[in-house]
Coordinates of N, CA, C and O in Angstrom, one line a residue:
M1 N 29.8 -71.6 0.3 CA 30.0 -72.6 1.3 C 30.5 -71.9 2.6 O 31.3 -71.0 2.6
S2 N 29.9 -72.3 3.7 CA 30.3 -71.7 5.0 C 31.6 -72.2 5.5 O 32.1 -73.3 5.1
E3 N 32.2 -71.5 6.4 CA 33.5 -71.9 7.0 C 33.4 -73.3 7.6 O 34.2 -74.2 7.5
S4 N 32.3 -73.6 8.3 CA 32.1 -74.9 9.0 C 32.0 -76.0 8.1 O 32.4 -77.1 8.3
S5 N 31.3 -75.8 6.9 CA 31.1 -76.9 6.0 C 32.4 -77.2 5.2 O 32.6 -78.3 4.8
E6 N 33.3 -76.2 5.1 CA 34.6 -76.5 4.5 C 35.4 -77.6 5.2 O 36.1 -78.3 4.6
S7 N 35.3 -77.6 6.5 CA 36.0 -78.6 7.3 C 35.4 -80.0 7.1 O 36.1 -81.0 7.5
T8 N 34.3 -80.2 6.5 CA 33.7 -81.5 6.3 C 34.0 -82.1 5.0 O 33.7 -83.3 4.8
V9 N 34.7 -81.3 4.1 CA 35.1 -81.9 2.8 C 36.2 -82.9 3.1 O 37.2 -82.6 3.7
R10 N 36.0 -84.1 2.6 CA 37.0 -85.2 2.8 C 37.0 -86.0 1.5 O 36.0 -86.6 1.1
L11 N 38.2 -86.0 0.9 CA 38.4 -86.8 -0.3 C 38.6 -88.2 0.1 O 39.3 -88.5 1.1
R12 N 38.2 -89.2 -0.7 CA 38.4 -90.6 -0.5 C 39.0 -91.3 -1.7 O 38.9 -90.7 -2.8
P13 N 39.6 -92.4 -1.5 CA 40.2 -93.1 -2.7 C 39.1 -93.3 -3.7 O 37.9 -93.6 -3.4
G14 N 39.5 -93.1 -5.0 CA 38.5 -93.2 -6.1 C 38.0 -91.8 -6.5 O 37.5 -91.7 -7.6
D15 N 38.0 -90.8 -5.6 CA 37.5 -89.5 -5.9 C 38.4 -88.8 -6.9 O 39.6 -89.1 -6.9
P16 N 37.9 -88.0 -7.8 CA 38.8 -87.2 -8.7 C 39.5 -86.2 -7.9 O 38.9 -85.5 -7.0
A17 N 40.8 -86.1 -8.1 CA 41.6 -85.1 -7.4 C 41.3 -83.7 -8.0 O 41.3 -83.6 -9.3
P18 N 41.0 -82.7 -7.2 CA 40.7 -81.4 -7.8 C 41.9 -80.9 -8.6 O 43.1 -80.9 -8.1
E19 N 41.7 -80.4 -9.8 CA 42.7 -79.8 -10.6 C 43.1 -78.5 -10.1 O 42.3 -77.8 -9.5
F20 N 44.4 -78.1 -10.3 CA 44.9 -76.8 -9.8 C 46.1 -76.4 -10.6 O 46.8 -77.2 -11.2
T21 N 46.4 -75.1 -10.6 CA 47.6 -74.5 -11.1 C 48.0 -73.5 -10.0 O 47.2 -72.6 -9.7
L22 N 49.2 -73.6 -9.5 CA 49.6 -72.7 -8.4 C 51.0 -72.2 -8.8 O 51.8 -72.9 -9.5
T23 N 51.4 -71.1 -8.2 CA 52.8 -70.6 -8.4 C 53.8 -71.2 -7.4 O 53.5 -71.4 -6.2
A24 N 54.9 -71.7 -8.0 CA 55.9 -72.4 -7.2 C 56.9 -71.4 -6.7 O 56.9 -70.2 -7.0
A25 N 57.8 -71.8 -5.8 CA 58.8 -71.0 -5.2 C 59.6 -70.3 -6.2 O 60.1 -69.2 -5.9
D26 N 59.9 -70.9 -7.3 CA 60.7 -70.3 -8.4 C 59.9 -69.3 -9.3 O 60.5 -68.8 -10.3
G27 N 58.7 -69.1 -9.0 CA 57.8 -68.2 -9.8 C 57.1 -68.9 -11.0 O 56.3 -68.3 -11.6
S28 N 57.4 -70.1 -11.3 CA 56.7 -70.9 -12.4 C 55.4 -71.3 -11.9 O 55.1 -71.4 -10.7
D29 N 54.5 -71.6 -12.9 CA 53.2 -72.2 -12.6 C 53.3 -73.7 -12.7 O 53.9 -74.2 -13.7
V30 N 52.7 -74.4 -11.7 CA 52.7 -75.8 -11.7 C 51.3 -76.3 -11.6 O 50.5 -75.9 -10.7
G31 N 50.8 -77.1 -12.6 CA 49.5 -77.7 -12.6 C 49.5 -79.2 -12.4 O 50.4 -79.8 -12.9
L32 N 48.5 -79.7 -11.6 CA 48.4 -81.1 -11.4 C 48.3 -81.9 -12.7 O 49.1 -82.9 -12.9
G33 N 47.5 -81.4 -13.6 CA 47.3 -82.1 -14.9 C 48.6 -82.2 -15.7 O 48.9 -83.2 -16.3
E34 N 49.4 -81.1 -15.6 CA 50.6 -81.1 -16.4 C 51.6 -82.1 -15.8 O 52.4 -82.8 -16.5
V35 N 51.7 -82.1 -14.4 CA 52.6 -83.0 -13.8 C 52.2 -84.5 -14.1 O 53.1 -85.3 -14.5
L36 N 51.0 -84.8 -14.1 CA 50.5 -86.2 -14.4 C 50.8 -86.5 -15.8 O 51.2 -87.6 -16.2
A37 N 50.6 -85.5 -16.7 CA 50.8 -85.7 -18.2 C 52.2 -85.9 -18.5 O 52.6 -86.4 -19.6
S38 N 53.1 -85.4 -17.6 CA 54.6 -85.5 -17.9 C 55.2 -86.9 -17.7 O 56.4 -87.1 -17.8
G39 N 54.3 -87.8 -17.3 CA 54.8 -89.2 -17.2 C 55.0 -89.6 -15.7 O 55.5 -90.7 -15.5
S40 N 54.6 -88.8 -14.8 CA 54.7 -89.2 -13.4 C 53.7 -90.4 -13.1 O 52.6 -90.3 -13.6
K41 N 54.2 -91.4 -12.5 CA 53.3 -92.5 -12.2 C 52.3 -92.1 -11.1 O 51.1 -92.5 -11.2
R42 N 52.7 -91.4 -10.1 CA 51.9 -90.9 -9.1 C 52.4 -89.6 -8.6 O 53.6 -89.2 -8.7
V43 N 51.5 -88.8 -7.9 CA 51.9 -87.6 -7.3 C 51.6 -87.7 -5.8 O 50.5 -88.2 -5.4
V44 N 52.5 -87.4 -4.9 CA 52.3 -87.2 -3.5 C 52.1 -85.7 -3.3 O 53.1 -85.0 -3.5
L45 N 50.9 -85.3 -3.0 CA 50.6 -83.9 -2.7 C 50.4 -83.7 -1.2 O 49.5 -84.3 -0.7
Y46 N 51.2 -82.9 -0.6 CA 51.1 -82.7 0.8 C 50.9 -81.2 1.1 O 51.4 -80.3 0.5
F47 N 50.0 -81.0 2.1 CA 49.6 -79.7 2.5 C 50.1 -79.4 3.9 O 50.0 -80.3 4.8
Y48 N 50.8 -78.3 4.2 CA 51.4 -78.0 5.4 C 51.1 -76.5 5.8 O 50.9 -75.7 4.9
P49 N 51.0 -76.2 7.1 CA 50.6 -74.9 7.5 C 51.5 -73.7 7.2 O 51.1 -72.7 6.7
A50 N 52.8 -73.9 7.4 CA 53.7 -72.7 7.3 C 55.2 -73.1 7.1 O 55.7 -73.9 7.9
A51 N 55.8 -72.6 6.1 CA 57.2 -72.8 5.9 C 58.0 -72.3 7.0 O 57.7 -71.3 7.7
M52 N 59.1 -73.0 7.3 CA 60.1 -72.6 8.3 C 59.6 -72.7 9.7 O 60.2 -72.0 10.6
T53 N 58.5 -73.4 10.0 CA 58.1 -73.7 11.3 C 58.6 -75.1 11.7 O 58.9 -75.9 10.8
P54 N 58.8 -75.5 13.0 CA 59.4 -76.7 13.3 C 58.8 -78.0 12.7 O 59.5 -78.8 12.1
G55 N 57.5 -78.2 12.8 CA 56.8 -79.3 12.3 C 56.9 -79.4 10.7 O 57.1 -80.5 10.2
C56 N 56.7 -78.3 10.1 CA 56.7 -78.2 8.6 C 58.1 -78.5 8.1 O 58.3 -79.1 7.1
T57 N 59.1 -78.0 8.8 CA 60.5 -78.2 8.4 C 60.8 -79.7 8.6 O 61.4 -80.3 7.7
T58 N 60.4 -80.3 9.7 CA 60.6 -81.8 9.9 C 60.0 -82.6 8.7 O 60.6 -83.4 8.1
E59 N 58.7 -82.3 8.4 CA 58.0 -83.0 7.3 C 58.7 -82.8 6.0 O 59.0 -83.7 5.2
A60 N 59.0 -81.5 5.6 CA 59.7 -81.2 4.3 C 61.0 -81.9 4.2 O 61.3 -82.5 3.2
C61 N 61.8 -81.9 5.3 CA 63.1 -82.5 5.2 C 63.0 -84.0 5.2 O 63.8 -84.7 4.5
D62 N 61.9 -84.6 5.7 CA 61.7 -86.0 5.6 C 61.4 -86.4 4.1 O 61.9 -87.4 3.6
F63 N 60.6 -85.6 3.5 CA 60.3 -85.8 2.0 C 61.6 -85.6 1.3 O 62.0 -86.4 0.4
R64 N 62.4 -84.6 1.6 CA 63.7 -84.4 1.0 C 64.6 -85.6 1.1 O 65.2 -86.1 0.1
D65 N 64.7 -86.1 2.3 CA 65.6 -87.2 2.6 C 65.1 -88.6 1.9 O 65.9 -89.5 1.8
N66 N 63.9 -88.6 1.5 CA 63.3 -89.8 0.8 C 63.1 -89.6 -0.6 O 62.5 -90.5 -1.3
L67 N 63.5 -88.4 -1.1 CA 63.1 -88.1 -2.5 C 63.7 -89.0 -3.6 O 63.0 -89.4 -4.5
R68 N 64.9 -89.4 -3.4 CA 65.5 -90.3 -4.4 C 64.7 -91.6 -4.5 O 64.4 -92.1 -5.6
E69 N 64.3 -92.2 -3.4 CA 63.5 -93.4 -3.4 C 62.1 -93.2 -4.1 O 61.6 -93.9 -4.9
L70 N 61.5 -92.0 -3.7 CA 60.2 -91.7 -4.3 C 60.3 -91.4 -5.8 O 59.5 -91.9 -6.6
D71 N 61.3 -90.7 -6.2 CA 61.6 -90.4 -7.6 C 61.8 -91.7 -8.4 O 61.3 -91.9 -9.5
G72 N 62.6 -92.6 -7.8 CA 62.9 -93.9 -8.4 C 61.6 -94.7 -8.6 O 61.6 -95.5 -9.5
A73 N 60.6 -94.5 -7.8 CA 59.3 -95.2 -8.0 C 58.4 -94.4 -8.9 O 57.2 -94.8 -9.0
G74 N 58.9 -93.4 -9.5 CA 58.0 -92.6 -10.4 C 57.0 -91.7 -9.7 O 56.0 -91.3 -10.3
I75 N 57.4 -91.3 -8.5 CA 56.5 -90.5 -7.7 C 57.0 -89.0 -7.6 O 58.2 -88.8 -7.3
T76 N 56.1 -88.1 -8.0 CA 56.5 -86.7 -7.9 C 55.9 -86.1 -6.6 O 54.7 -86.3 -6.3
V77 N 56.7 -85.4 -5.8 CA 56.3 -84.8 -4.6 C 56.0 -83.3 -4.8 O 56.8 -82.6 -5.4
L78 N 54.9 -82.9 -4.3 CA 54.5 -81.4 -4.4 C 54.0 -81.0 -3.0 O 53.2 -81.7 -2.4
G79 N 54.6 -79.9 -2.5 CA 54.2 -79.4 -1.2 C 53.4 -78.1 -1.4 O 53.8 -77.3 -2.2
V80 N 52.3 -77.9 -0.6 CA 51.4 -76.7 -0.8 C 51.2 -76.1 0.6 O 50.9 -76.8 1.6
S81 N 51.4 -74.8 0.7 CA 51.0 -74.0 1.8 C 50.5 -72.7 1.4 O 50.6 -72.3 0.3
P82 N 49.9 -71.9 2.4 CA 49.4 -70.6 2.0 C 50.5 -69.5 1.9 O 50.3 -68.4 1.6
D83 N 51.8 -69.9 2.2 CA 52.9 -69.0 2.1 C 53.1 -68.4 0.8 O 52.9 -69.0 -0.3
P84 N 53.6 -67.1 0.7 CA 53.9 -66.5 -0.6 C 55.1 -67.2 -1.3 O 56.0 -67.7 -0.5
P85 N 55.3 -67.1 -2.6 CA 56.4 -67.8 -3.3 C 57.8 -67.4 -2.7 O 58.7 -68.2 -2.6
E86 N 57.9 -66.1 -2.3 CA 59.2 -65.6 -1.8 C 59.6 -66.4 -0.5 O 60.8 -66.7 -0.4
K87 N 58.6 -66.6 0.4 CA 58.9 -67.3 1.6 C 59.2 -68.8 1.3 O 60.1 -69.4 1.9
L88 N 58.5 -69.4 0.3 CA 58.8 -70.7 -0.1 C 60.2 -70.9 -0.7 O 60.9 -71.9 -0.5
A89 N 60.6 -69.9 -1.5 CA 61.9 -69.9 -2.1 C 63.0 -69.9 -1.0 O 64.0 -70.6 -1.1
E90 N 62.8 -69.1 0.0 CA 63.7 -69.0 1.2 C 63.8 -70.4 1.9 O 64.8 -70.9 2.2
F91 N 62.6 -71.0 2.1 CA 62.5 -72.3 2.7 C 63.2 -73.3 1.9 O 64.0 -74.1 2.5
R92 N 63.0 -73.4 0.6 CA 63.7 -74.3 -0.3 C 65.2 -74.2 -0.2 O 65.9 -75.2 -0.1
E93 N 65.6 -73.0 -0.3 CA 67.1 -72.7 -0.2 C 67.7 -73.1 1.1 O 68.7 -73.8 1.2
K94 N 67.0 -72.7 2.2 CA 67.6 -73.0 3.5 C 67.7 -74.5 3.8 O 68.6 -74.9 4.5
E95 N 66.6 -75.2 3.4 CA 66.6 -76.7 3.7 C 67.0 -77.6 2.6 O 67.0 -78.8 2.7
G96 N 67.4 -77.0 1.5 CA 67.9 -77.9 0.3 C 66.8 -78.7 -0.2 O 67.0 -79.9 -0.6
L97 N 65.6 -78.2 -0.4 CA 64.4 -78.9 -0.9 C 64.4 -78.9 -2.4 O 64.4 -77.9 -3.0
A98 N 64.4 -80.1 -3.0 CA 64.5 -80.2 -4.4 C 63.2 -80.6 -5.1 O 63.2 -81.1 -6.2
F99 N 62.1 -80.4 -4.5 CA 60.8 -80.7 -5.1 C 60.0 -79.4 -5.0 O 60.3 -78.5 -4.2
P100 N 59.0 -79.2 -5.9 CA 58.2 -78.0 -5.9 C 57.4 -77.7 -4.6 O 56.8 -78.6 -4.1
L101 N 57.6 -76.5 -4.2 CA 56.7 -75.9 -3.1 C 55.8 -74.9 -3.7 O 56.3 -74.0 -4.4
L102 N 54.5 -75.1 -3.5 CA 53.5 -74.3 -4.2 C 52.8 -73.4 -3.3 O 52.5 -73.8 -2.1
S103 N 52.4 -72.2 -3.7 CA 51.8 -71.2 -2.9 C 50.3 -71.1 -3.2 O 49.9 -71.0 -4.4
D104 N 49.5 -71.2 -2.1 CA 48.0 -71.1 -2.2 C 47.5 -70.1 -1.2 O 46.8 -70.4 -0.3
P105 N 47.9 -68.8 -1.5 CA 47.5 -67.8 -0.5 C 46.0 -67.6 -0.3 O 45.6 -67.2 0.8
G106 N 45.2 -67.8 -1.3 CA 43.8 -67.7 -1.2 C 43.1 -69.0 -0.6 O 41.9 -69.0 -0.3
K107 N 43.9 -70.0 -0.4 CA 43.5 -71.3 0.2 C 42.4 -72.0 -0.6 O 41.7 -72.9 -0.1
E108 N 42.3 -71.7 -1.9 CA 41.3 -72.4 -2.7 C 41.6 -73.9 -2.9 O 40.7 -74.7 -2.8
V109 N 42.8 -74.2 -3.1 CA 43.2 -75.6 -3.3 C 43.2 -76.3 -2.0 O 42.7 -77.4 -1.9
L110 N 43.6 -75.7 -0.9 CA 43.5 -76.3 0.4 C 42.1 -76.6 0.7 O 41.8 -77.7 1.2
R111 N 41.2 -75.7 0.4 CA 39.8 -76.0 0.7 C 39.2 -77.1 -0.2 O 38.5 -78.0 0.3
A112 N 39.6 -77.1 -1.5 CA 39.1 -78.2 -2.4 C 39.5 -79.6 -2.0 O 38.8 -80.5 -2.2
Y113 N 40.7 -79.7 -1.3 CA 41.2 -81.0 -0.8 C 40.7 -81.3 0.6 O 41.1 -82.3 1.2
G114 N 40.0 -80.4 1.3 CA 39.6 -80.6 2.6 C 40.8 -80.4 3.6 O 40.7 -80.9 4.7
A115 N 41.8 -79.6 3.2 CA 43.0 -79.4 4.0 C 43.0 -78.0 4.7 O 44.0 -77.6 5.2
F116 N 41.8 -77.4 4.7 CA 41.7 -76.1 5.5 C 40.3 -76.2 6.1 O 39.3 -76.5 5.5
G117 N 40.3 -75.8 7.4 CA 39.0 -75.8 8.1 C 39.2 -75.9 9.6 O 40.3 -75.5 10.1
E118 N 38.2 -76.3 10.3 CA 38.3 -76.4 11.7 C 39.3 -77.5 12.2 O 39.3 -78.6 11.6
K119 N 40.1 -77.1 13.1 CA 41.0 -78.1 13.7 C 41.3 -77.6 15.1 O 41.0 -76.5 15.5
K120 N 41.8 -78.5 15.9 CA 42.2 -78.2 17.3 C 43.6 -77.8 17.3 O 44.5 -78.5 16.8
N121 N 43.9 -76.7 18.0 CA 45.3 -76.2 18.2 C 45.4 -75.9 19.6 O 44.8 -74.9 20.1
Y122 N 46.2 -76.7 20.3 CA 46.4 -76.4 21.8 C 45.1 -76.4 22.5 O 44.9 -75.6 23.4
G123 N 44.2 -77.3 22.2 CA 42.9 -77.4 22.8 C 41.8 -76.5 22.4 O 40.7 -76.6 22.8
K124 N 42.1 -75.6 21.5 CA 41.1 -74.6 21.0 C 40.8 -75.0 19.6 O 41.6 -75.4 18.8
V125 N 39.5 -74.8 19.2 CA 39.1 -75.0 17.8 C 39.3 -73.7 17.1 O 38.9 -72.6 17.4
V126 N 40.1 -73.9 16.0 CA 40.5 -72.7 15.1 C 40.3 -73.1 13.7 O 40.2 -74.3 13.3
Q127 N 40.3 -72.1 12.8 CA 40.3 -72.3 11.4 C 41.8 -72.3 10.9 O 42.5 -71.4 11.3
G128 N 42.2 -73.3 10.2 CA 43.6 -73.3 9.7 C 43.8 -74.5 8.8 O 43.0 -75.2 8.4
V129 N 45.1 -74.6 8.4 CA 45.6 -75.7 7.5 C 45.6 -77.0 8.3 O 46.1 -77.0 9.4
I130 N 45.0 -78.0 7.7 CA 44.9 -79.3 8.3 C 46.0 -80.1 7.6 O 45.9 -80.3 6.4
R131 N 47.1 -80.5 8.3 CA 48.2 -81.2 7.7 C 47.7 -82.5 7.0 O 47.1 -83.3 7.7
S132 N 47.8 -82.5 5.7 CA 47.1 -83.6 4.9 C 48.0 -84.0 3.8 O 48.8 -83.2 3.3
T133 N 47.9 -85.3 3.3 CA 48.7 -85.8 2.2 C 47.8 -86.6 1.3 O 46.9 -87.4 1.9
F134 N 48.0 -86.5 0.0 CA 47.2 -87.3 -0.9 C 48.1 -88.0 -1.9 O 49.1 -87.4 -2.4
V135 N 47.8 -89.2 -2.3 CA 48.5 -89.9 -3.3 C 47.5 -89.9 -4.5 O 46.4 -90.3 -4.4
I136 N 48.0 -89.3 -5.6 CA 47.1 -89.2 -6.8 C 47.7 -90.1 -7.9 O 48.9 -90.0 -8.3
E137 N 46.8 -90.8 -8.5 CA 47.1 -91.8 -9.6 C 47.3 -91.0 -10.9 O 46.8 -89.9 -11.0
P138 N 47.9 -91.6 -11.9 CA 48.1 -91.0 -13.2 C 46.8 -90.6 -13.9 O 46.8 -89.6 -14.7
D139 N 45.7 -91.3 -13.6 CA 44.4 -90.9 -14.2 C 43.7 -89.8 -13.4 O 42.6 -89.4 -13.8
G140 N 44.4 -89.2 -12.4 CA 43.8 -88.1 -11.7 C 42.9 -88.4 -10.6 O 42.3 -87.5 -10.0
T141 N 42.9 -89.7 -10.2 CA 42.0 -90.1 -9.0 C 42.9 -90.2 -7.8 O 44.1 -90.4 -7.8
V142 N 42.2 -90.0 -6.6 CA 42.9 -90.1 -5.3 C 43.0 -91.6 -5.0 O 42.1 -92.3 -5.0
A143 N 44.3 -92.0 -4.7 CA 44.5 -93.4 -4.3 C 44.5 -93.5 -2.8 O 44.1 -94.5 -2.2
K144 N 45.1 -92.5 -2.1 CA 45.2 -92.4 -0.7 C 44.9 -91.0 -0.2 O 45.3 -90.0 -0.9
A145 N 44.3 -90.9 0.9 CA 44.0 -89.6 1.5 C 44.3 -89.7 3.0 O 43.7 -90.5 3.7
F146 N 45.2 -88.9 3.5 CA 45.6 -88.8 4.9 C 45.3 -87.5 5.5 O 45.9 -86.5 5.0
Y147 N 44.5 -87.4 6.5 CA 44.1 -86.1 7.1 C 44.7 -86.1 8.5 O 44.8 -87.1 9.2
N148 N 45.0 -84.9 9.0 CA 45.4 -84.7 10.4 C 46.7 -85.5 10.7 O 46.8 -86.2 11.7
V149 N 47.6 -85.5 9.8 CA 48.8 -86.3 9.9 C 49.8 -85.6 10.9 O 49.8 -84.4 11.1
K150 N 50.7 -86.4 11.4 CA 51.8 -85.9 12.3 C 53.0 -85.7 11.4 O 53.2 -86.6 10.5
A151 N 53.7 -84.7 11.6 CA 54.9 -84.4 10.7 C 56.0 -85.5 10.9 O 56.5 -85.9 9.9
T152 N 56.2 -85.9 12.1 CA 57.2 -86.9 12.3 C 56.7 -88.3 11.9 O 55.7 -88.8 12.4
G153 N 57.5 -89.0 11.1 CA 57.2 -90.4 10.7 C 56.1 -90.5 9.6 O 55.9 -91.6 9.1
H154 N 55.6 -89.4 9.1 CA 54.6 -89.5 8.1 C 55.1 -90.0 6.7 O 54.4 -90.8 6.1
V155 N 56.2 -89.6 6.3 CA 56.8 -90.1 5.0 C 57.0 -91.6 5.1 O 56.6 -92.3 4.1
D156 N 57.4 -92.2 6.2 CA 57.5 -93.6 6.3 C 56.2 -94.3 6.1 O 56.0 -95.3 5.5
R157 N 55.1 -93.7 6.7 CA 53.8 -94.2 6.6 C 53.3 -94.2 5.1 O 52.8 -95.2 4.6
V158 N 53.6 -93.1 4.4 CA 53.2 -93.0 3.0 C 54.0 -94.1 2.2 O 53.4 -94.8 1.4
K159 N 55.3 -94.3 2.5 CA 56.0 -95.3 1.8 C 55.5 -96.7 2.1 O 55.4 -97.5 1.1
R160 N 55.1 -97.0 3.3 CA 54.5 -98.3 3.6 C 53.2 -98.5 2.8 O 53.0 -99.5 2.2
E161 N 52.4 -97.4 2.8 CA 51.1 -97.5 2.1 C 51.3 -97.7 0.5 O 50.5 -98.3 -0.1
L162 N 52.5 -97.3 0.1 CA 52.8 -97.4 -1.4 C 53.7 -98.6 -1.6 O 54.2 -98.8 -2.7
N163 N 53.8 -99.5 -0.6 CA 54.7 -100.7 -0.7 C 56.1 -100.4 -1.1 O 56.7 -101.1 -1.8
L164 N 56.6 -99.3 -0.6 CA 58.0 -98.9 -0.8 C 58.9 -99.2 0.4 O 60.1 -99.1 0.3
A165 N 58.3 -99.4 1.5 CA 59.1 -99.7 2.7 C 59.0 -101.1 3.2 O 58.2 -101.8 2.8

């Protein structure tokens, strides 16, 4: 698959969510199938460009601040970036994040979800992480797919879409 075709991958509601196992900030392996099999009603899987940057910190802290409500609705939050587990561990500690942050340094999972490819950055077209969020049902299908999201206010939008707000 060429770089340009990677940016055209877009998952839609009803599509099977690509399975993955990634290393978490604490060094453990976390797989989508295992999380769903553990009794989670839904998974909110969000992709962000880089830990400890302003927008990514805003988004992560917004998930942190809404985690009790999401947990109460049976929703497991997973964050994915290309950062190494050591940087993710530092990010978790610094910001008090109580949900798994997963490392995808090869960007395979990012690409499988259409969360890596061409995007505009300060008016220039570049290859990079496309801030995206997916709601995955217990049967492993995509319920919601949000691409090119804004860090600020996104969690409220997800909650509205899930009838939690």
